Amino acid sequence: MNSKSRKTVFRVLIYFLALVFVMISIFPIIWLFFTSLKDRVEIFSIPPVWLPRPKAENYVREFSGNNSRFPFLVNSIQVGLVSTLFTLIIGTLAAYSIARFPAPAKKNIEFWILSVRMMPPVAVIVPLYLIMRSFRFLDKTAGLIVVHIAFNLPFVIWILAGFLRSIPKDVEEAALIDGCSWFQSLWKISLPLAAPGLATTSIFSFMFSWNELLAALVLTGRNAKTLPVAISEYWSNTQIRWEAMAATSMVHVIPIIIVTFLIQRYIVRGLTLGAVKE
Amino acid sequence: MQKSRLKRIGLLLLLPALVYLAFLSVYPTIYAVLLSGKDVNLARPYKALFVGLGNFFRLFQDDLFLKSIYNTLKIALVSIVLELAVGYVVAEIFDKRLKGMEILRTIYMLPMMVTPVVWGLVWVYIFNPNFGLANYLCDRLGLGFQPWFASADTAIWSLILVNVWQWAPFTAVIFLAGLSGIPATLLDAAAVDGAKWYQVIRYVKFPALKYVAMVVILMRMMDNLRLFDLVYSTTQGGPGSATETMSFFIYRHGFKFFNVGYSSAAAIIVLVMIILLSQLLIRIFYRGGEISE
Amino acid sequence: MRKLIVLGIAVLWGILCLGGAMAQEKPFSGQTLHMIMIADPFVSAFEKINAKFEEITGAKVVMDSYPYDATHEKEVISLAAGTGDYDVIVYDIPWVGEFVEGGFVEELEPYIAKEDPALMAMDDYFPVGVEAGKWKGKVYGLPFGLYFVLTHYRKDLFDQAGVTPPKTIEELKDRAALFTNNPNFPDLYGIAMNYKRGAPVGQAWFEYIWNFGGKYFKGLYPGSTEEDWTPVFDAPESIEVVKFFQEMLQYNPPGAINYAWDERATAFQQGKVAMASTWTVRTPMYWDPSISKVVGKVGTTVFPAKEGLKPVPPVGGWVMGIASSSNNKDLAWEYIKWFCSPAIHREFCAAGGPPSRISTAQDPELTKSSPWYSTILETAPLTYVDCRPRIPESFEIIDVVGLKVSEALQGETSIEQAMSDVQNYVMTLMKRAGYKVK
């Protein structure tokens, strides 16, 4: 009896602690959401307005009319999808090569690819700006896509190589014996088996591009601006339009929340893949 | 198939990625190295001067640059320690695998999935001395008026707080996976041996998590050394130079003054620091053994 | 049959002519003009007036406005990229040298020469404004948004305390001390000033240095003919300005250490302080009953200098130019000449813009609703165009001053050390850039 009630107390304690941490994590998101529903007066009032009267005017104002942020949303989607697609294609080929083919100095190449990730983006952004300028790729979504692919490739190759390596070779070898070319083996056997890995990397790839600020800040202007840049433009030395910032931010954040819930298992798998030896 | 043919195909598959990275990662890096040897302004490129190592000498005498190194290391070290501590505690909590924990765990992960720009602005609002939530709560709890981002003393700690808040979930998720990888038999054996919970942690869990912790430290170290987005959307290096990080210093010289040569030189130094530090960390954790990352 | 065809062609031709004539009414219809500018309070005035331009020309005007540092960054990046993103560039006076030397903006004299002098009315601008938009003798920007710093004070409180508005720095200190922590004036502080790191406090230093009898380059002062670019940031006067800032901090509201242009103006407008020396672009805010708590209680006076010195009130503001990389230069010029014309400028000021033309500042109707215009007329002749540097390096110089002064005021370093650091930094900068220094 005694130990049973102790177990219950313990469980309650665990739930309570979990809730505390979860509340700490989530309250800024909730606060952001409610801020996006406030008007100017409610923003500045003390004590703070916890539950403002729901109104959509901030969203409407920021996403329509002459100064609409809507094109930037479209840019973000476009850059995210296209860069993810190409990162996957190039990355899968490279990962497959690393995982399955005897290539010279493989270990070094792998490490070198990973070390590219160490480069602080601020360091290469000026050369990239100058390169993009000479190719007339500035302020075009294509330019930003090209750069995002470069930033994403190392990580994607690293993760995919891990996934592909973990697939037992026998299935592939059986296919090869049966007369498949390496390409057919890749396309019909390995890729489907590595589907979770592909899902994980495409999600990470898209999220990186969706969230990326610095390259977008420098390489885009009026036309190709993405949402993070638009959000950063709310920051100012003077009165920040909190309610407008909140509305635009929510539009940026809601897809992330939805995606996180849908594929959280893949996220966890992806993060832990390199970290934990299965 | 013959080995040589396989080799060729393998290389062919690898080629697009290698070429791509060569043009868009290696070439810009080399370009940055070349830029670092010049004194050149983006707005007046015709006045460029070759100065060799001049920029580097100036950097080491530049108070603000040295301060930025100090600030960045301070933020990185404190953040990592806190992230490890909080991450571990949270991992233990979620490791109990009670019902409904998975949803909670997912919610807990949300901060790290959102772009830091949004968090910067949200926390600036929360930390606003006059109408922010934080001071309202502090006032009610009797803690009084805190300057948060507005004072040189507290700004860097407020920044660290936001940083840890955002990234502790990352550590937690990885630790959680690590904990779940500990064979149940090991834990049972410890229980049978009469080990107390803190002994279990010290002698069973910590050793098991050592590799995982190293990876976390490595990754967070690299990320913290490059910290930019958060600083850009909160303090912009101020007040004074209290939150000037290395990345922000590079950005200031590159995009406020457009001294791209000087800025590139600082960037090269940061890159070298990151490489050296990660090598050092790897060596500390792996005295000798080979790592497959 | 032939006759029908000829008739048909004639009718068609007639319709086209008519259509052409109708289209000619709106010469630029279908085109878009892109402007980039600072997000100062006059943005709303711009929006009202731009609608008129659209009606007249048929061209759409799209404005991108940003905070101070971001405006500089985005303008330089865009103009250096040469992508033709923007047609009309609104840029700050200290950036003139940088933009001209970088080839970012067009010389305007050829355009001005083609126009009716009465429309351009170059003599009608405050002379210092035209000078400000010039570099090496040529015009690169029209001064549509010339600002002056006026010392604003609460007439009602001054009357109550029985004191006169400050005419000298010493009097400014006295008044500030009087109104701070005074039981007769609860919840009030003496003054609100700029203290935030970077351009806010950096520019403030340049605003005050002349009024302390100092300067920043040895050979650069009103009426100078010598070419001596030696910086003097560690001169006694230079240090005195920072000490003054430190002393005045106690008369500022709490949190002033982070005040920039908007916060100090808001403090005055909300009745928190008795004085504020702010740019004329924000003065209309104090007279706006929908946001100001001090309507009808504000007086203005000329910016004070130290006892015995003639005041050199700060002059600043924004000029409008054509981007060299623009693809719509003609449309851009149409806009600029129209916007800066006396009639439209008057409308701009009526909607809250800062008067940059003498005729506008003397306009009887506007003067009635904007009594501070008389102080502007008093102030303008006393100003000095290079009170803040306009050389290409000025953005960096101002930012460094802003950084070091901010560090000194935060207590991270001593004032003497801070100004000595500034001196070394700027000296190295000037030498590297090839200026004549001793």
PDB file of N, CA and C in Angstrom, chain A residues 128-195:
ATOM      1  N   LEU A 128      29.847  35.785 -50.891  1.00  0.00           N
ATOM      2  CA  LEU A 128      28.668  35.304 -51.607  1.00  0.00           C
ATOM      3  C   LEU A 128      27.923  36.473 -52.245  1.00  0.00           C
ATOM      4  N   TYR A 129      27.831  37.582 -51.517  1.00  0.00           N
ATOM      5  CA  TYR A 129      27.178  38.771 -52.066  1.00  0.00           C
ATOM      6  C   TYR A 129      27.885  39.208 -53.338  1.00  0.00           C
ATOM      7  N   LEU A 130      29.224  39.258 -53.295  1.00  0.00           N
ATOM      8  CA  LEU A 130      29.977  39.707 -54.461  1.00  0.00           C
ATOM      9  C   LEU A 130      29.842  38.723 -55.633  1.00  0.00           C
ATOM     10  N   ILE A 131      29.834  37.422 -55.297  1.00  0.00           N
ATOM     11  CA  ILE A 131      29.664  36.416 -56.351  1.00  0.00           C
ATOM     12  C   ILE A 131      28.289  36.554 -56.982  1.00  0.00           C
ATOM     13  N   MET A 132      27.275  36.643 -56.137  1.00  0.00           N
ATOM     14  CA  MET A 132      25.901  36.747 -56.647  1.00  0.00           C
ATOM     15  C   MET A 132      25.740  38.020 -57.467  1.00  0.00           C
ATOM     16  N   ARG A 133      26.444  39.067 -57.046  1.00  0.00           N
ATOM     17  CA  ARG A 133      26.315  40.315 -57.780  1.00  0.00           C
ATOM     18  C   ARG A 133      26.859  40.167 -59.179  1.00  0.00           C
ATOM     19  N   SER A 134      28.018  39.509 -59.308  1.00  0.00           N
ATOM     20  CA  SER A 134      28.597  39.389 -60.647  1.00  0.00           C
ATOM     21  C   SER A 134      27.785  38.471 -61.538  1.00  0.00           C
ATOM     22  N   PHE A 135      27.013  37.559 -60.950  1.00  0.00           N
ATOM     23  CA  PHE A 135      26.155  36.725 -61.769  1.00  0.00           C
ATOM     24  C   PHE A 135      24.757  37.305 -61.896  1.00  0.00           C
ATOM     25  N   ARG A 136      24.586  38.528 -61.372  1.00  0.00           N
ATOM     26  CA  ARG A 136      23.282  39.187 -61.440  1.00  0.00           C
ATOM     27  C   ARG A 136      22.196  38.351 -60.780  1.00  0.00           C
ATOM     28  N   PHE A 137      22.573  37.691 -59.675  1.00  0.00           N
ATOM     29  CA  PHE A 137      21.615  36.853 -58.974  1.00  0.00           C
ATOM     30  C   PHE A 137      21.082  37.520 -57.709  1.00  0.00           C
ATOM     31  N   LEU A 138      21.435  38.810 -57.534  1.00  0.00           N
ATOM     32  CA  LEU A 138      20.986  39.448 -56.300  1.00  0.00           C
ATOM     33  C   LEU A 138      19.502  39.765 -56.381  1.00  0.00           C
ATOM     34  N   ASP A 139      18.854  39.750 -55.230  1.00  0.00           N
ATOM     35  CA  ASP A 139      17.430  40.041 -55.139  1.00  0.00           C
ATOM     36  C   ASP A 139      16.599  39.144 -56.060  1.00  0.00           C
ATOM     37  N   LYS A 140      17.050  37.900 -56.228  1.00  0.00           N
ATOM     38  CA  LYS A 140      16.225  36.947 -56.946  1.00  0.00           C
ATOM     39  C   LYS A 140      16.111  35.712 -56.072  1.00  0.00           C
ATOM     40  N   THR A 141      14.945  35.099 -56.039  1.00  0.00           N
ATOM     41  CA  THR A 141      14.790  33.915 -55.199  1.00  0.00           C
ATOM     42  C   THR A 141      15.775  32.838 -55.634  1.00  0.00           C
ATOM     43  N   ALA A 142      16.081  32.780 -56.930  1.00  0.00           N
ATOM     44  CA  ALA A 142      17.030  31.762 -57.397  1.00  0.00           C
ATOM     45  C   ALA A 142      18.365  31.910 -56.680  1.00  0.00           C
ATOM     46  N   GLY A 143      18.797  33.149 -56.494  1.00  0.00           N
ATOM     47  CA  GLY A 143      20.068  33.371 -55.821  1.00  0.00           C
ATOM     48  C   GLY A 143      20.052  32.830 -54.405  1.00  0.00           C
ATOM     49  N   LEU A 144      18.976  33.118 -53.686  1.00  0.00           N
ATOM     50  CA  LEU A 144      18.888  32.662 -52.299  1.00  0.00           C
ATOM     51  C   LEU A 144      18.797  31.137 -52.241  1.00  0.00           C
ATOM     52  N   ILE A 145      18.062  30.565 -53.204  1.00  0.00           N
ATOM     53  CA  ILE A 145      17.935  29.103 -53.260  1.00  0.00           C
ATOM     54  C   ILE A 145      19.311  28.480 -53.400  1.00  0.00           C
ATOM     55  N   VAL A 146      20.088  29.007 -54.329  1.00  0.00           N
ATOM     56  CA  VAL A 146      21.432  28.481 -54.563  1.00  0.00           C
ATOM     57  C   VAL A 146      22.250  28.489 -53.265  1.00  0.00           C
ATOM     58  N   VAL A 147      22.175  29.575 -52.538  1.00  0.00           N
ATOM     59  CA  VAL A 147      22.967  29.677 -51.307  1.00  0.00           C
ATOM     60  C   VAL A 147      22.444  28.744 -50.227  1.00  0.00           C
ATOM     61  N   HIS A 148      21.123  28.634 -50.122  1.00  0.00           N
ATOM     62  CA  HIS A 148      20.566  27.744 -49.097  1.00  0.00           C
ATOM     63  C   HIS A 148      20.962  26.302 -49.335  1.00  0.00           C
ATOM     64  N   ILE A 149      20.989  25.904 -50.615  1.00  0.00           N
ATOM     65  CA  ILE A 149      21.408  24.537 -50.917  1.00  0.00           C
ATOM     66  C   ILE A 149      22.823  24.320 -50.399  1.00  0.00           C
ATOM     67  N   ALA A 150      23.685  25.296 -50.662  1.00  0.00           N
ATOM     68  CA  ALA A 150      25.066  25.157 -50.219  1.00  0.00           C
ATOM     69  C   ALA A 150      25.145  25.035 -48.702  1.00  0.00           C
ATOM     70  N   PHE A 151      24.354  25.789 -47.996  1.00  0.00           N
ATOM     71  CA  PHE A 151      24.396  25.712 -46.533  1.00  0.00           C
ATOM     72  C   PHE A 151      23.865  24.379 -46.029  1.00  0.00           C
ATOM     73  N   ASN A 152      22.866  23.835 -46.711  1.00  0.00           N
ATOM     74  CA  ASN A 152      22.176  22.633 -46.237  1.00  0.00           C
ATOM     75  C   ASN A 152      22.886  21.340 -46.582  1.00  0.00           C
ATOM     76  N   LEU A 153      23.597  21.331 -47.714  1.00  0.00           N
ATOM     77  CA  LEU A 153      24.153  20.076 -48.213  1.00  0.00           C
ATOM     78  C   LEU A 153      24.955  19.277 -47.193  1.00  0.00           C
ATOM     79  N   PRO A 154      25.907  19.918 -46.490  1.00  0.00           N
ATOM     80  CA  PRO A 154      26.742  19.093 -45.600  1.00  0.00           C
ATOM     81  C   PRO A 154      25.921  18.292 -44.591  1.00  0.00           C
ATOM     82  N   PHE A 155      25.014  18.964 -43.936  1.00  0.00           N
ATOM     83  CA  PHE A 155      24.225  18.304 -42.910  1.00  0.00           C
ATOM     84  C   PHE A 155      23.384  17.185 -43.519  1.00  0.00           C
ATOM     85  N   VAL A 156      22.760  17.472 -44.664  1.00  0.00           N
ATOM     86  CA  VAL A 156      21.905  16.480 -45.307  1.00  0.00           C
ATOM     87  C   VAL A 156      22.703  15.254 -45.722  1.00  0.00           C
ATOM     88  N   ILE A 157      23.862  15.491 -46.301  1.00  0.00           N
ATOM     89  CA  ILE A 157      24.694  14.359 -46.719  1.00  0.00           C
ATOM     90  C   ILE A 157      25.076  13.523 -45.505  1.00  0.00           C
ATOM     91  N   TRP A 158      25.449  14.194 -44.455  1.00  0.00           N
ATOM     92  CA  TRP A 158      25.869  13.502 -43.247  1.00  0.00           C
ATOM     93  C   TRP A 158      24.764  12.602 -42.709  1.00  0.00           C
ATOM     94  N   ILE A 159      23.576  13.142 -42.604  1.00  0.00           N
ATOM     95  CA  ILE A 159      22.468  12.364 -42.041  1.00  0.00           C
ATOM     96  C   ILE A 159      22.053  11.241 -42.975  1.00  0.00           C
ATOM     97  N   LEU A 160      21.935  11.560 -44.265  1.00  0.00           N
ATOM     98  CA  LEU A 160      21.500  10.537 -45.211  1.00  0.00           C
ATOM     99  C   LEU A 160      22.509   9.407 -45.302  1.00  0.00           C
ATOM    100  N   ALA A 161      23.796   9.759 -45.270  1.00  0.00           N
ATOM    101  CA  ALA A 161      24.815   8.713 -45.315  1.00  0.00           C
ATOM    102  C   ALA A 161      24.625   7.769 -44.145  1.00  0.00           C
ATOM    103  N   GLY A 162      24.327   8.342 -42.999  1.00  0.00           N
ATOM    104  CA  GLY A 162      24.091   7.506 -41.825  1.00  0.00           C
ATOM    105  C   GLY A 162      22.902   6.581 -42.031  1.00  0.00           C
ATOM    106  N   PHE A 163      21.823   7.130 -42.554  1.00  0.00           N
ATOM    107  CA  PHE A 163      20.632   6.319 -42.787  1.00  0.00           C
ATOM    108  C   PHE A 163      20.914   5.197 -43.768  1.00  0.00           C
ATOM    109  N   LEU A 164      21.580   5.572 -44.870  1.00  0.00           N
ATOM    110  CA  LEU A 164      21.812   4.576 -45.908  1.00  0.00           C
ATOM    111  C   LEU A 164      22.734   3.468 -45.419  1.00  0.00           C
ATOM    112  N   ARG A 165      23.707   3.882 -44.616  1.00  0.00           N
ATOM    113  CA  ARG A 165      24.620   2.873 -44.087  1.00  0.00           C
ATOM    114  C   ARG A 165      23.886   1.875 -43.217  1.00  0.00           C
ATOM    115  N   SER A 166      22.858   2.336 -42.517  1.00  0.00           N
ATOM    116  CA  SER A 166      22.204   1.455 -41.559  1.00  0.00           C
ATOM    117  C   SER A 166      21.267   0.471 -42.231  1.00  0.00           C
ATOM    118  N   ILE A 167      21.082   0.614 -43.555  1.00  0.00           N
ATOM    119  CA  ILE A 167      20.245  -0.354 -44.260  1.00  0.00           C
ATOM    120  C   ILE A 167      21.102  -1.575 -44.577  1.00  0.00           C
ATOM    121  N   PRO A 168      20.627  -2.747 -44.205  1.00  0.00           N
ATOM    122  CA  PRO A 168      21.442  -3.944 -44.457  1.00  0.00           C
ATOM    123  C   PRO A 168      21.713  -4.115 -45.937  1.00  0.00           C
ATOM    124  N   LYS A 169      22.944  -4.511 -46.234  1.00  0.00           N
ATOM    125  CA  LYS A 169      23.361  -4.589 -47.629  1.00  0.00           C
ATOM    126  C   LYS A 169      22.724  -5.738 -48.391  1.00  0.00           C
ATOM    127  N   ASP A 170      22.271  -6.782 -47.665  1.00  0.00           N
ATOM    128  CA  ASP A 170      21.820  -7.994 -48.345  1.00  0.00           C
ATOM    129  C   ASP A 170      20.720  -7.733 -49.362  1.00  0.00           C
ATOM    130  N   VAL A 171      19.752  -6.875 -48.975  1.00  0.00           N
ATOM    131  CA  VAL A 171      18.634  -6.625 -49.886  1.00  0.00           C
ATOM    132  C   VAL A 171      19.155  -6.044 -51.199  1.00  0.00           C
ATOM    133  N   GLU A 172      20.055  -5.094 -51.071  1.00  0.00           N
ATOM    134  CA  GLU A 172      20.598  -4.479 -52.285  1.00  0.00           C
ATOM    135  C   GLU A 172      21.391  -5.488 -53.104  1.00  0.00           C
ATOM    136  N   GLU A 173      22.176  -6.258 -52.357  1.00  0.00           N
ATOM    137  CA  GLU A 173      23.016  -7.222 -53.071  1.00  0.00           C
ATOM    138  C   GLU A 173      22.157  -8.230 -53.808  1.00  0.00           C
ATOM    139  N   ALA A 174      21.060  -8.622 -53.166  1.00  0.00           N
ATOM    140  CA  ALA A 174      20.140  -9.548 -53.838  1.00  0.00           C
ATOM    141  C   ALA A 174      19.636  -8.928 -55.129  1.00  0.00           C
ATOM    142  N   ALA A 175      19.268  -7.671 -55.061  1.00  0.00           N
ATOM    143  CA  ALA A 175      18.754  -7.002 -56.261  1.00  0.00           C
ATOM    144  C   ALA A 175      19.821  -6.959 -57.339  1.00  0.00           C
ATOM    145  N   LEU A 176      21.052  -6.669 -56.938  1.00  0.00           N
ATOM    146  CA  LEU A 176      22.134  -6.575 -57.936  1.00  0.00           C
ATOM    147  C   LEU A 176      22.365  -7.920 -58.600  1.00  0.00           C
ATOM    148  N   ILE A 177      22.304  -8.993 -57.766  1.00  0.00           N
ATOM    149  CA  ILE A 177      22.501 -10.326 -58.326  1.00  0.00           C
ATOM    150  C   ILE A 177      21.407 -10.617 -59.335  1.00  0.00           C
ATOM    151  N   ASP A 178      20.196 -10.155 -59.008  1.00  0.00           N
ATOM    152  CA  ASP A 178      19.081 -10.392 -59.909  1.00  0.00           C
ATOM    153  C   ASP A 178      19.197  -9.593 -61.194  1.00  0.00           C
ATOM    154  N   GLY A 179      20.203  -8.755 -61.314  1.00  0.00           N
ATOM    155  CA  GLY A 179      20.417  -8.084 -62.583  1.00  0.00           C
ATOM    156  C   GLY A 179      20.068  -6.606 -62.601  1.00  0.00           C
ATOM    157  N   CYS A 180      19.757  -6.031 -61.448  1.00  0.00           N
ATOM    158  CA  CYS A 180      19.461  -4.591 -61.438  1.00  0.00           C
ATOM    159  C   CYS A 180      20.750  -3.805 -61.577  1.00  0.00           C
ATOM    160  N   SER A 181      20.646  -2.648 -62.206  1.00  0.00           N
ATOM    161  CA  SER A 181      21.806  -1.756 -62.214  1.00  0.00           C
ATOM    162  C   SER A 181      21.859  -1.079 -60.854  1.00  0.00           C
ATOM    163  N   TRP A 182      22.989  -0.410 -60.559  1.00  0.00           N
ATOM    164  CA  TRP A 182      23.100   0.255 -59.257  1.00  0.00           C
ATOM    165  C   TRP A 182      22.022   1.306 -59.115  1.00  0.00           C
ATOM    166  N   PHE A 183      21.664   1.934 -60.247  1.00  0.00           N
ATOM    167  CA  PHE A 183      20.662   2.994 -60.166  1.00  0.00           C
ATOM    168  C   PHE A 183      19.301   2.436 -59.799  1.00  0.00           C
ATOM    169  N   GLN A 184      18.968   1.280 -60.459  1.00  0.00           N
ATOM    170  CA  GLN A 184      17.685   0.674 -60.125  1.00  0.00           C
ATOM    171  C   GLN A 184      17.666   0.241 -58.671  1.00  0.00           C
ATOM    172  N   SER A 185      18.817  -0.281 -58.233  1.00  0.00           N
ATOM    173  CA  SER A 185      18.892  -0.709 -56.844  1.00  0.00           C
ATOM    174  C   SER A 185      18.657   0.472 -55.915  1.00  0.00           C
ATOM    175  N   LEU A 186      19.281   1.604 -56.273  1.00  0.00           N
ATOM    176  CA  LEU A 186      19.096   2.801 -55.451  1.00  0.00           C
ATOM    177  C   LEU A 186      17.642   3.237 -55.461  1.00  0.00           C
ATOM    178  N   TRP A 187      17.091   3.335 -56.641  1.00  0.00           N
ATOM    179  CA  TRP A 187      15.763   3.907 -56.789  1.00  0.00           C
ATOM    180  C   TRP A 187      14.678   3.039 -56.201  1.00  0.00           C
ATOM    181  N   LYS A 188      14.800   1.704 -56.450  1.00  0.00           N
ATOM    182  CA  LYS A 188      13.687   0.857 -56.063  1.00  0.00           C
ATOM    183  C   LYS A 188      13.844   0.233 -54.687  1.00  0.00           C
ATOM    184  N   ILE A 189      15.104   0.110 -54.249  1.00  0.00           N
ATOM    185  CA  ILE A 189      15.298  -0.604 -52.985  1.00  0.00           C
ATOM    186  C   ILE A 189      15.734   0.353 -51.869  1.00  0.00           C
ATOM    187  N   SER A 190      16.905   0.958 -52.071  1.00  0.00           N
ATOM    188  CA  SER A 190      17.490   1.720 -50.971  1.00  0.00           C
ATOM    189  C   SER A 190      16.649   2.929 -50.597  1.00  0.00           C
ATOM    190  N   LEU A 191      16.215   3.676 -51.608  1.00  0.00           N
ATOM    191  CA  LEU A 191      15.470   4.892 -51.279  1.00  0.00           C
ATOM    192  C   LEU A 191      14.200   4.615 -50.494  1.00  0.00           C
ATOM    193  N   PRO A 192      13.389   3.682 -50.944  1.00  0.00           N
ATOM    194  CA  PRO A 192      12.198   3.393 -50.159  1.00  0.00           C
ATOM    195  C   PRO A 192      12.534   2.998 -48.729  1.00  0.00           C
ATOM    196  N   LEU A 193      13.622   2.196 -48.572  1.00  0.00           N
ATOM    197  CA  LEU A 193      13.997   1.802 -47.221  1.00  0.00           C
ATOM    198  C   LEU A 193      14.484   2.997 -46.415  1.00  0.00           C
ATOM    199  N   ALA A 194      15.090   3.935 -47.128  1.00  0.00           N
ATOM    200  CA  ALA A 194      15.621   5.101 -46.412  1.00  0.00           C
ATOM    201  C   ALA A 194      14.598   6.208 -46.303  1.00  0.00           C
ATOM    202  N   ALA A 195      13.357   5.906 -46.669  1.00  0.00           N
ATOM    203  CA  ALA A 195      12.319   6.941 -46.671  1.00  0.00           C
ATOM    204  C   ALA A 195      12.260   7.769 -45.388  1.00  0.00           C
TER     205      ALA A 195
END
